[in-house]
Short mmCIF file of C-alpha atoms in Angstrom, two decimals:
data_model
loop_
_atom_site.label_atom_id
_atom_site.label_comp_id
_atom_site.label_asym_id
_atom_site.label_seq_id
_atom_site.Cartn_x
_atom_site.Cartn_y
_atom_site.Cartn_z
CA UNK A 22 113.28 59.77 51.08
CA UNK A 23 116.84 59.60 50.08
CA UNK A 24 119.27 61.17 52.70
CA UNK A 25 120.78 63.24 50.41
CA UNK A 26 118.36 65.77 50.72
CA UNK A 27 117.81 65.44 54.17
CA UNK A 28 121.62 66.54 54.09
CA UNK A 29 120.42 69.27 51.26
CA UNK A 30 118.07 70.85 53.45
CA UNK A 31 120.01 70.64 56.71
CA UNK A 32 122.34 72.60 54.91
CA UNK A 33 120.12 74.75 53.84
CA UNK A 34 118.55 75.35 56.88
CA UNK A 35 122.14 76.43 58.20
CA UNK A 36 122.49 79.27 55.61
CA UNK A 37 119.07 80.11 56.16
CA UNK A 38 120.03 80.50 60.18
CA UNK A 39 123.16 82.45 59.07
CA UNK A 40 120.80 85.00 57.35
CA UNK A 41 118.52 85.48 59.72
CA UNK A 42 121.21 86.53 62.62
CA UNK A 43 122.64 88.91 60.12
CA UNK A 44 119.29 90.28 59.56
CA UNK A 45 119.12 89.47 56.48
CA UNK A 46 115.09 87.89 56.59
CA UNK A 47 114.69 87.64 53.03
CA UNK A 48 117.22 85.69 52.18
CA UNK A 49 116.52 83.21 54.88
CA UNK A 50 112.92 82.69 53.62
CA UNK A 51 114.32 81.94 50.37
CA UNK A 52 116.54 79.58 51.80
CA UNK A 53 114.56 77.85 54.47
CA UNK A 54 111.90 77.87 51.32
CA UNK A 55 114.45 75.69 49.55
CA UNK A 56 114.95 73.54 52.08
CA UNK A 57 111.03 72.51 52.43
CA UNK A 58 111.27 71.15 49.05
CA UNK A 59 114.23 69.28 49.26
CA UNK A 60 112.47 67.97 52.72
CA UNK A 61 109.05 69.04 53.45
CA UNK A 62 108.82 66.76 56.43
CA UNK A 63 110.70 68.86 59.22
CA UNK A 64 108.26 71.16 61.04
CA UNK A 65 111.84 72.93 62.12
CA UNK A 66 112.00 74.52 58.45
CA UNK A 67 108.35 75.76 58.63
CA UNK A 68 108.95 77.42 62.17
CA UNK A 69 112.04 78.98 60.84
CA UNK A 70 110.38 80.34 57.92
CA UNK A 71 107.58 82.10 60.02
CA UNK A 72 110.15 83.28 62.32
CA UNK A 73 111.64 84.75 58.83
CA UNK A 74 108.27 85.82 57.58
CA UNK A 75 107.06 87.71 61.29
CA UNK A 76 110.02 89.96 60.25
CA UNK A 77 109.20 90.66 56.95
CA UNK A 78 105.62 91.02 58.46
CA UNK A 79 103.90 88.40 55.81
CA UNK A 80 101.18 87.25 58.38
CA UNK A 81 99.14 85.51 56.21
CA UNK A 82 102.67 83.16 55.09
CA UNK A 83 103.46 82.71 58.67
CA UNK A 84 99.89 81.65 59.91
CA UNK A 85 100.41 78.89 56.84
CA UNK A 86 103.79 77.79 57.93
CA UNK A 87 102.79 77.67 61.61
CA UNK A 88 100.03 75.79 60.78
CA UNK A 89 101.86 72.93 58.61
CA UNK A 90 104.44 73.04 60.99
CA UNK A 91 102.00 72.55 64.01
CA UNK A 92 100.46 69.35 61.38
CA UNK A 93 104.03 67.54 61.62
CA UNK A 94 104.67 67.97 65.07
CA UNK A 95 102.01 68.63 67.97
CA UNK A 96 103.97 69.55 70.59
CA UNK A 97 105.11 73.05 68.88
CA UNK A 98 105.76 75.63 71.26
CA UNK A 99 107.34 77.56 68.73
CA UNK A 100 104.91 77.08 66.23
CA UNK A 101 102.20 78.18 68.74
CA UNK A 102 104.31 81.08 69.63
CA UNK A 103 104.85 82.40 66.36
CA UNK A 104 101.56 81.65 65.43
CA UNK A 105 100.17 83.93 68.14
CA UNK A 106 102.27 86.85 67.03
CA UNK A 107 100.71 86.77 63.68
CA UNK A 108 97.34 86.15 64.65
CA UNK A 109 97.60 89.35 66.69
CA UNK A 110 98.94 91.12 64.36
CA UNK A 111 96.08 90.86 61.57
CA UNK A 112 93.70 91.35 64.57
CA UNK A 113 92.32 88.35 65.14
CA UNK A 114 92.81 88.44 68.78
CA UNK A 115 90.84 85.63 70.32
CA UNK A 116 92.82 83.04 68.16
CA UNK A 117 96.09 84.68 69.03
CA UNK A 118 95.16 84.62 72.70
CA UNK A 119 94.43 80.80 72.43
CA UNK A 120 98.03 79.98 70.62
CA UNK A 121 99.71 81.90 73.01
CA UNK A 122 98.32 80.03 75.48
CA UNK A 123 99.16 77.12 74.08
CA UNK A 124 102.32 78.30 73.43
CA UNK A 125 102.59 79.12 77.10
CA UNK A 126 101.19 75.58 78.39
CA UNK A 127 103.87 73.32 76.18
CA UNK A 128 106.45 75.95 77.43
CA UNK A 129 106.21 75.00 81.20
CA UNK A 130 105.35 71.51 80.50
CA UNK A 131 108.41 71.01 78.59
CA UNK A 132 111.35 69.59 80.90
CA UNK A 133 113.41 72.36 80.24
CA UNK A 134 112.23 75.50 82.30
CA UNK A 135 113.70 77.91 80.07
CA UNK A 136 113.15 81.90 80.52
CA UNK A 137 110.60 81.69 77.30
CA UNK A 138 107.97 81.28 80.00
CA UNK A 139 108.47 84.93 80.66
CA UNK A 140 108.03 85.86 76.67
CA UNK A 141 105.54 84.00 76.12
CA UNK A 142 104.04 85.07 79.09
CA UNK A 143 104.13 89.09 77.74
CA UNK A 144 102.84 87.63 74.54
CA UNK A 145 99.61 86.43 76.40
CA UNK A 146 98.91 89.56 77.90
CA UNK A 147 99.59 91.49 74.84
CA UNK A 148 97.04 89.21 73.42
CA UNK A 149 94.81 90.01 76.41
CA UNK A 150 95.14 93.74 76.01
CA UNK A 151 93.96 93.42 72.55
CA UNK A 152 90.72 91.18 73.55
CA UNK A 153 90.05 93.88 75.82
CA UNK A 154 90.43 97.05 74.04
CA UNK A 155 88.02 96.03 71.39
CA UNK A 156 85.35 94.41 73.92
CA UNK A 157 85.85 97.87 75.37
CA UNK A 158 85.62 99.78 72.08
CA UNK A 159 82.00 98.09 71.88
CA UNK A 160 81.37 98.85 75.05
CA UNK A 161 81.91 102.69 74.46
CA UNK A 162 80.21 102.94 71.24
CA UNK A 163 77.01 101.00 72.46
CA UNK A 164 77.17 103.28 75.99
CA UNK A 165 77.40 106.37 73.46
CA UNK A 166 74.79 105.51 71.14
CA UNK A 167 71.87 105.08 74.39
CA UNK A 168 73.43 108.23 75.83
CA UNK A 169 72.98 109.86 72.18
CA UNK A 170 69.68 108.22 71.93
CA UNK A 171 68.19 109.75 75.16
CA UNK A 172 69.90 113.15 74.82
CA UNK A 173 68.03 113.68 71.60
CA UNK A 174 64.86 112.54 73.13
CA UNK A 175 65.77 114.90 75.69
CA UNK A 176 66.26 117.82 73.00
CA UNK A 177 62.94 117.16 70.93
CA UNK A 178 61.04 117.03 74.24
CA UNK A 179 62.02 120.37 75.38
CA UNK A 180 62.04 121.76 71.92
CA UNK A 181 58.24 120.00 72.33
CA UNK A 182 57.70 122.53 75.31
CA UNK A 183 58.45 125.25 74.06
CA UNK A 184 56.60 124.91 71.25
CA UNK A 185 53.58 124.69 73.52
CA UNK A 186 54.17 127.93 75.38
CA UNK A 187 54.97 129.68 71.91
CA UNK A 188 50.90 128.51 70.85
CA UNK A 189 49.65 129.21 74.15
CA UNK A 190 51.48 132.92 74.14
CA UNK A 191 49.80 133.23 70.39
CA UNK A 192 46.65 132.21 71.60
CA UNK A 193 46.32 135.32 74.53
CA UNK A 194 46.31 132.06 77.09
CA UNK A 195 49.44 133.39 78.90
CA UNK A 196 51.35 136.96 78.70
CA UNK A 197 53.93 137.55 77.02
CA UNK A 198 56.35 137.74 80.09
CA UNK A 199 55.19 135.09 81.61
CA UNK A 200 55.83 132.89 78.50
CA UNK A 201 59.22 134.31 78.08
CA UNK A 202 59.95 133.15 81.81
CA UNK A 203 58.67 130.08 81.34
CA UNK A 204 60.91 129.69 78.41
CA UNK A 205 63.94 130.65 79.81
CA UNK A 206 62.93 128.10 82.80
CA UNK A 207 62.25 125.30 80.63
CA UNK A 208 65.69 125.67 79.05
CA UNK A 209 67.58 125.53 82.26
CA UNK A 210 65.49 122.67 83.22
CA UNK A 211 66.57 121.17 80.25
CA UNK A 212 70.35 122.32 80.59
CA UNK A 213 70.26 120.58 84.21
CA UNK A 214 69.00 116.95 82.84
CA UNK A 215 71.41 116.97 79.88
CA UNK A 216 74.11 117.28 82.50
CA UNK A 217 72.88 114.99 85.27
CA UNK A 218 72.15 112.25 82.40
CA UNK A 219 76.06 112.63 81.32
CA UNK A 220 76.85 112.26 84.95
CA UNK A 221 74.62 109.25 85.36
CA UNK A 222 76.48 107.76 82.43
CA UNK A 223 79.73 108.52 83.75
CA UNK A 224 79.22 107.31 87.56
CA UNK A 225 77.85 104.16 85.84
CA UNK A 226 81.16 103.37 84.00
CA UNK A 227 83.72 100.97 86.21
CA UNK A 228 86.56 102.48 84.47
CA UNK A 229 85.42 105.99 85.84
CA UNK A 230 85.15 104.91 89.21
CA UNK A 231 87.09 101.63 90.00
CA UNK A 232 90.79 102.49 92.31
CA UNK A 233 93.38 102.54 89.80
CA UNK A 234 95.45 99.94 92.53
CA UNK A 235 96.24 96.15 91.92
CA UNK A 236 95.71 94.10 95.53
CA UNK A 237 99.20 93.55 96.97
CA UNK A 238 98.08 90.08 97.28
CA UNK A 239 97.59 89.45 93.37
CA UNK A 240 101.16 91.13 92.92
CA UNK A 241 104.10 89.09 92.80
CA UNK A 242 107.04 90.11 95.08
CA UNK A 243 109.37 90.25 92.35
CA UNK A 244 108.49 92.10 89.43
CA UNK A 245 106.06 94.22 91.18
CA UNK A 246 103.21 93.16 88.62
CA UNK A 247 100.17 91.17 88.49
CA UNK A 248 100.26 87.66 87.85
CA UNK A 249 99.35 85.81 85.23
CA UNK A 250 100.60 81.90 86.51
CA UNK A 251 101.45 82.68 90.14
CA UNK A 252 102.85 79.72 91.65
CA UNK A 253 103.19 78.77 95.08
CA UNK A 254 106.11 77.92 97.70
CA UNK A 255 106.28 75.62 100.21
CA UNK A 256 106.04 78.20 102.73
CA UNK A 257 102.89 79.59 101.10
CA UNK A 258 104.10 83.12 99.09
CA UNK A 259 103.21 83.08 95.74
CA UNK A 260 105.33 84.47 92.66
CA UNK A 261 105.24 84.35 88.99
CA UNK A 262 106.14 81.12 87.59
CA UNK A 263 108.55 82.61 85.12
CA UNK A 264 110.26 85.19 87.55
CA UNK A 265 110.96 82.60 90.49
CA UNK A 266 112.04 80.16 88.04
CA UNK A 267 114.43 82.85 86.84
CA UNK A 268 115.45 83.21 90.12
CA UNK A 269 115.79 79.38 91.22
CA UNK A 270 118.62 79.04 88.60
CA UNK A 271 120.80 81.50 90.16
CA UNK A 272 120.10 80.68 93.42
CA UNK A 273 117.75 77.63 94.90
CA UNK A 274 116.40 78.85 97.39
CA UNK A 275 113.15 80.26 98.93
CA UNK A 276 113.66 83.76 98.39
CA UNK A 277 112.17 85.16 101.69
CA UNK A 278 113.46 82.10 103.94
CA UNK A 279 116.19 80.77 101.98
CA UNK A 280 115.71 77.63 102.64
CA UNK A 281 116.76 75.13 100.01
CA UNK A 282 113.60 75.41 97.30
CA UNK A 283 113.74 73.50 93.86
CA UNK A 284 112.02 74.51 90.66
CA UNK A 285 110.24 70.93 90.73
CA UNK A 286 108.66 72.00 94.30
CA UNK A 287 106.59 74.90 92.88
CA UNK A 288 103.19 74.47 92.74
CA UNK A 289 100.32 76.12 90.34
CA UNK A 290 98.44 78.41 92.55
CA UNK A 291 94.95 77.65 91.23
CA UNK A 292 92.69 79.75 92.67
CA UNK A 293 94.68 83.46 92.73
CA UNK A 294 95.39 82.77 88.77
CA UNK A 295 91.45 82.24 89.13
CA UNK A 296 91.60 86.04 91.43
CA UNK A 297 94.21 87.68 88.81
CA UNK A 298 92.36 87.00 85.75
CA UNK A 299 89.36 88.44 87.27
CA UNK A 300 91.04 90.71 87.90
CA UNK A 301 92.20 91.83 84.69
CA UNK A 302 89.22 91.35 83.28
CA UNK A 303 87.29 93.82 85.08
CA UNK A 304 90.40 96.62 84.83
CA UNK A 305 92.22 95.79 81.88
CA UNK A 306 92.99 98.58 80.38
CA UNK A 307 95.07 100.19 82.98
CA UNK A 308 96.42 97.24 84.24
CA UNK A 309 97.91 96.09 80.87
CA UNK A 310 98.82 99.95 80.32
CA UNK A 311 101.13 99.41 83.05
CA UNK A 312 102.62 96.41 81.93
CA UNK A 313 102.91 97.25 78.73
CA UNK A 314 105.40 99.85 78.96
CA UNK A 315 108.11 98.07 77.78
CA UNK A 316 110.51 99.77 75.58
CA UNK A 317 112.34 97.04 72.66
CA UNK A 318 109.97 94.48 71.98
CA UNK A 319 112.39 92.38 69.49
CA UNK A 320 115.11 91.94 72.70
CA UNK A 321 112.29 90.40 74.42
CA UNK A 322 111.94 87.71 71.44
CA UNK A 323 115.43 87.33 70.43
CA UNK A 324 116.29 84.46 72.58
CA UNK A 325 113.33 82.20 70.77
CA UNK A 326 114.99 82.71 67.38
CA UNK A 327 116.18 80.14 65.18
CA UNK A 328 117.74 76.99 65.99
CA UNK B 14 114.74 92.56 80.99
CA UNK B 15 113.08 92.94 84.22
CA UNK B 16 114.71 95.86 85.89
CA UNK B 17 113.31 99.16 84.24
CA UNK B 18 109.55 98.23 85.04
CA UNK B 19 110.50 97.18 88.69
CA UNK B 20 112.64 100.18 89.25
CA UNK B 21 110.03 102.56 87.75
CA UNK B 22 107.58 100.71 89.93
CA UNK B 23 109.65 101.05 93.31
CA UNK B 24 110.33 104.65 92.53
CA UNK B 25 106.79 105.60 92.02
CA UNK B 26 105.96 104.04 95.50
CA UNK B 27 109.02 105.67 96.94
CA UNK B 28 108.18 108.81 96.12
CA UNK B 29 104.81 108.69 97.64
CA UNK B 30 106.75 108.47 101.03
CA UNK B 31 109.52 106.63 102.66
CA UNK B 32 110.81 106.07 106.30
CA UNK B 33 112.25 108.20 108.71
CA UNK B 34 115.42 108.97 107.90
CA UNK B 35 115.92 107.98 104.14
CA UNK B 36 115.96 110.23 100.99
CA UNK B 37 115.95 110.19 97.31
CA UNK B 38 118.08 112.06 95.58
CA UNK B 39 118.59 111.30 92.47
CA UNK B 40 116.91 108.68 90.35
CA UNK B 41 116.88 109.73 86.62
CA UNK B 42 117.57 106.55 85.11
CA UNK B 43 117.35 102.77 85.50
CA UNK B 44 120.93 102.62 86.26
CA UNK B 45 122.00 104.30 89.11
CA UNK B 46 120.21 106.06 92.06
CA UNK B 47 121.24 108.09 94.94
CA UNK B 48 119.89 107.89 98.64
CA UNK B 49 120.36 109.57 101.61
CA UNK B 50 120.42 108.01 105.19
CA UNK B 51 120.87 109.40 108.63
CA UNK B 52 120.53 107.24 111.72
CA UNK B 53 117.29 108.44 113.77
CA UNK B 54 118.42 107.38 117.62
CA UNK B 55 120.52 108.68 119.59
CA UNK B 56 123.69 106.53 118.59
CA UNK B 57 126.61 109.13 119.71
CA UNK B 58 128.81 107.43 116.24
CA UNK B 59 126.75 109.07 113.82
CA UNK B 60 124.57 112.28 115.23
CA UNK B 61 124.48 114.90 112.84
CA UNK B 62 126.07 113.13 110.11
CA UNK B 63 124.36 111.99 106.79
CA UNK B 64 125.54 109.68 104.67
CA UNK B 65 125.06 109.10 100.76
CA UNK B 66 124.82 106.28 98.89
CA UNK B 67 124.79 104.91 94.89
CA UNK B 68 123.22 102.15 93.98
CA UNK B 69 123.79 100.22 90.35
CA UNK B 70 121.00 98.30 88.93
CA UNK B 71 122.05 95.65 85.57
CA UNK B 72 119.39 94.77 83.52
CA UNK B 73 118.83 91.64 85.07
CA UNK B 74 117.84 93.45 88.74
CA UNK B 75 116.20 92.20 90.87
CA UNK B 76 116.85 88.74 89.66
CA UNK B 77 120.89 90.25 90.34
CA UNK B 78 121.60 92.20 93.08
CA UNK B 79 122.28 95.55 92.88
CA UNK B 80 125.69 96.84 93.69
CA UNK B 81 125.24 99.16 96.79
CA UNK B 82 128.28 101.30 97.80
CA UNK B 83 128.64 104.34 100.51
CA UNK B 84 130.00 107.37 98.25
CA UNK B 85 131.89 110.36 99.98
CA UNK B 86 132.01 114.26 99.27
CA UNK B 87 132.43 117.54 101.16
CA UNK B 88 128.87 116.85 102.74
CA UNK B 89 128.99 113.17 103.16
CA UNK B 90 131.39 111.24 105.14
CA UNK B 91 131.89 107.28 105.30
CA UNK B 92 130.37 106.52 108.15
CA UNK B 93 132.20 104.23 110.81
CA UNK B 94 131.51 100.62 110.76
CA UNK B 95 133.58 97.36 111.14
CA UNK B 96 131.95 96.30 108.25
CA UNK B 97 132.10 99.32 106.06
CA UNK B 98 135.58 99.94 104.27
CA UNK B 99 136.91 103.23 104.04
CA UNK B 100 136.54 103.57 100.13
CA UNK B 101 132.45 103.33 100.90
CA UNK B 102 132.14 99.14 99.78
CA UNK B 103 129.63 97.67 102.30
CA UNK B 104 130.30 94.04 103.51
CA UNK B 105 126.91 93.16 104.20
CA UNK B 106 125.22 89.72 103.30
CA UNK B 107 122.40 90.56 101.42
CA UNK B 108 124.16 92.70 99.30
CA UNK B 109 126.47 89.86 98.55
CA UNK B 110 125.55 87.79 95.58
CA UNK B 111 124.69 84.66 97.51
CA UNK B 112 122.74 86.18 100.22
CA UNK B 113 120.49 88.69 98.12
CA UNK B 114 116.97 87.84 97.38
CA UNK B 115 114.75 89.40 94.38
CA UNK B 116 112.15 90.27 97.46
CA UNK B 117 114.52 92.56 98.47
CA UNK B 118 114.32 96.27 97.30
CA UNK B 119 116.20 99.70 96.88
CA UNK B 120 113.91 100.56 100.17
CA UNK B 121 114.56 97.32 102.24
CA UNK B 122 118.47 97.84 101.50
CA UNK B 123 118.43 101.16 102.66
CA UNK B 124 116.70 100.09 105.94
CA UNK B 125 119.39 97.08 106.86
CA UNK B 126 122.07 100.01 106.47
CA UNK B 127 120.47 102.74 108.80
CA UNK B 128 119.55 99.30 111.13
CA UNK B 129 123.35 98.28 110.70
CA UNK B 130 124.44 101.54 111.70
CA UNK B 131 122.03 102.27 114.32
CA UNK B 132 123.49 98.87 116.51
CA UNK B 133 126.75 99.58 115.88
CA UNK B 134 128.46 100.28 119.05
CA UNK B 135 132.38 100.35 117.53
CA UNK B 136 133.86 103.19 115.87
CA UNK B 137 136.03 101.57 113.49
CA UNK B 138 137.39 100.25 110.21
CA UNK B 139 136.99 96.75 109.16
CA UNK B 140 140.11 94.96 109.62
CA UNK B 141 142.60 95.42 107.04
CA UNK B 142 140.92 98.51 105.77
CA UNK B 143 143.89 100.55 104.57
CA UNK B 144 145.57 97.40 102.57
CA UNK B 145 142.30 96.88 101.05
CA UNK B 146 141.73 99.85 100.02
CA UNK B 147 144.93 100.31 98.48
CA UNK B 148 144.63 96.94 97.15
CA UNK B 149 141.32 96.63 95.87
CA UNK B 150 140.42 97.40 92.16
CA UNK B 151 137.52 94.94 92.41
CA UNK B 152 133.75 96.23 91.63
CA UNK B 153 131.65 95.29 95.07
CA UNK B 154 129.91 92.53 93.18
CA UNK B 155 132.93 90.33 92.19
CA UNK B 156 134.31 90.62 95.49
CA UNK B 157 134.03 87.48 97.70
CA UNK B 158 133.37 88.56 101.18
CA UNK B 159 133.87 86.36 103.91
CA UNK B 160 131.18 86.80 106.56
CA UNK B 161 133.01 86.42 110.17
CA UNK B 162 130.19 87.85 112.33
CA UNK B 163 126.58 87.20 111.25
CA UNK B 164 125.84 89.68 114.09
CA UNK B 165 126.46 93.65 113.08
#
């Protein structure tokens, strides 16, 4: 390829950058377009083209350039990233979950710790939030449907009854008090099972009954939140990779002892990630509630914008 | 980025109860919250007296420390301390921005003052207090304390 138009698109790409900090989305997709065809061999150009085409909310475009981005270049944590977002966004929630973990993985395995770890990490529970409210929107209908199943079966056998008591009144075989009484008896009889079959169905549902309280053990001491990649200290404490990391830059230190503690020292903490995600998956719904109260979502993914 | 979900958790557990001797008074934002201490024994310095203070969270808290400072009005006096100048700014380690910790909360802080105040046995101005306070146009956070006496 002649290296004039590796110059061409380099170029390129810098207006393209220029019009994308100004805001300006469409223009930078034209741009960055321009630049894939003087050089369609930087996976760069793609990633800033879906970053371009998240804003401008063409999912379909950005799954495409993600994906020929991801093609020229494996190790594509912004490719992943980006990739995740979109996925998500048409509702395809078990891919976006698995590119945001991916994402997440190249992030902390890349020499630079950079604060993306903590994005990325908000991405993956986003995506984990969404897994979960549909599993539990299944969950719901197919509890509904048996509970609307057996109250019906419910209704035609007491409407069964009293059909009975109406021939057997007709008949002369009982008065016509007494078959009034037993009426009115079966009816309250039937009142009473309607409402201890609701109950039954709503002591039987974990999100009724389970303690609306994360374990101070699965929280780390920082944010105040669950974990999602706790990692551990030489003196045993666990914290959130991305949080103590943030931390360890200002300061390298253990934050309870403060003795001298380096980024490099931290250690996965295998089996409470194993605890937390158990966790979550058995109380999602509130717990993501709680995290995901965040109020301007685009702050949190300025800092992974174009380069 | 961090600071409005940790603050909104700390005040949720904070107003479900807090020690002996500490108060919230006003938390209606991210930004700044007021507390009320009194010291609980019998130290003769302080009886009767209680004393507010302000605390100023940036959006990086608790990653930053926050900037804790004594503030006086008809009700609230500066309390007494040789580490406490006269203008309310606290010379206290862990408020300082080497010595804080992100483990550390609004609650924790607020113990290590009554704590400070409750072993104090010296009813006095830091050194220097009236030049300083003159002086000093510094916020608490960009001042560089110098700690002489890891003790009080």
């Amino acid at each position: 390829m002649p290296t004039g138009n590796e110059y061409a698109a380099e170029q390129l790409k810098t207006q393209g950058n220029t019009h994308f900090k100004n805001g300006e989305y469409e223009a930078a997709e034209t741009c960055y377009g321009q630049a894939i065809q003087k050089n369609s061999k930087n996976p760069l150009l793609f990633t800033n083209r879906a970053n371009a085409r998240l804003k401008l909310e063409k999912w379909q475009e950005v799954i495409d350039d993600c994906l020929k981005s991801i093609e020229l270049m494996r190790e594509n944590m912004k490719g992943f990233f980006y990739l995740a977002q979109a996925q998500l966004a048409i509702n395809h929630p078990n891919e976006a979950l698995s590119s945001a973990l991916t994402a997440y993985d190249l992030c902390t395995h890349s020499s630079q710790q950079t604060s993306n770890a903590a994005t990325i990490s908000a991405l993956v529970l986003k995506c984990k939030k969404a897994k979960w409210d549909i599993r539990e929107r299944d969950r719901l209908r197919r509890r509904s449907s048996l509970l609307s199943t057996l109250e019906s079966n419910l209704e035609s056998q007491c409407k069964r009854d009293l059909f009975e008591i109406t021939e057997q009144a007709s008949t002369g075989a009982i008065g016509a008090i007494e078959a009034s009484d037993s009426k009115s008896e079966l009816l309250k009889a039937h009142e009473q099972n309607l409402a201890d079959l609701r109950t039954a169905f709503a002591i039987s549902d974990p999100g009724n009954m389970a303690k609306r309280e994360v374990p101070d053990y699965l929280i780390d001491g920082i944010t105040f939140e669950i974990m999602h990649d706790p990692v551990v200290t030489k003196n045993g404490r666990s914290y959130e990779r991305a949080t103590i990391i943030e931390h360890l830059k200002r300061s390298p230190t253990d934050p309870l002892t403060r003795e001298p503690l380096r980024i490099e020292e931290l250690r996965p903490n295998i089996a409470l990630k194993e605890a937390c995600t158990e966790f979550m998956e058995a109380n999602s719904g509130w717990v993501y509630d709680c995290i995901d109260g965040e109020e301007d979502r685009d702050s949190r993914w300025a800092h992974l914008s174009s380069s | 980025m961090f600071a409005t979900k940790r603050l909104g958790k700390e005040l949720s557990k904070m107003q479900s109860g807090l020690p002996n001797g500490i108060e919230l008074i006003k938390a209606d934002d991210f930004k700044e919250w007021l507390l009320d201490i009194r010291v609980v024994d019998a130290n003769p310095i302080y009886q009767g007296e209680v004393y507010r203070i302000k605390f100023m969270f940036s959006p990086n808290y608790p990653i930053e420390a926050p900037e804790v400072v004594f503030v006086q009005d008809e009700s609230h006096p500066i309390p007494y301390h040789p580490h406490i100048y006269s203008n309310g700014i606290i010379c206290l380690d862990l408020l300082d921005r080497t010595g804080w910790s992100p483990v550390h909360n609004v609650e924790s802080v607020c113990i290590s003052l009554q704590s400070m105040l409750t072993g104090n046995t010296k009813k006095e101005r830091p050194p220097g207090d009236e030049n300083f306070v003159r002086s000093n146009t510094q916020r608490p956070r960009d001042i560089n304390f110098v700690f002489h006496d890891p003790h009080v």
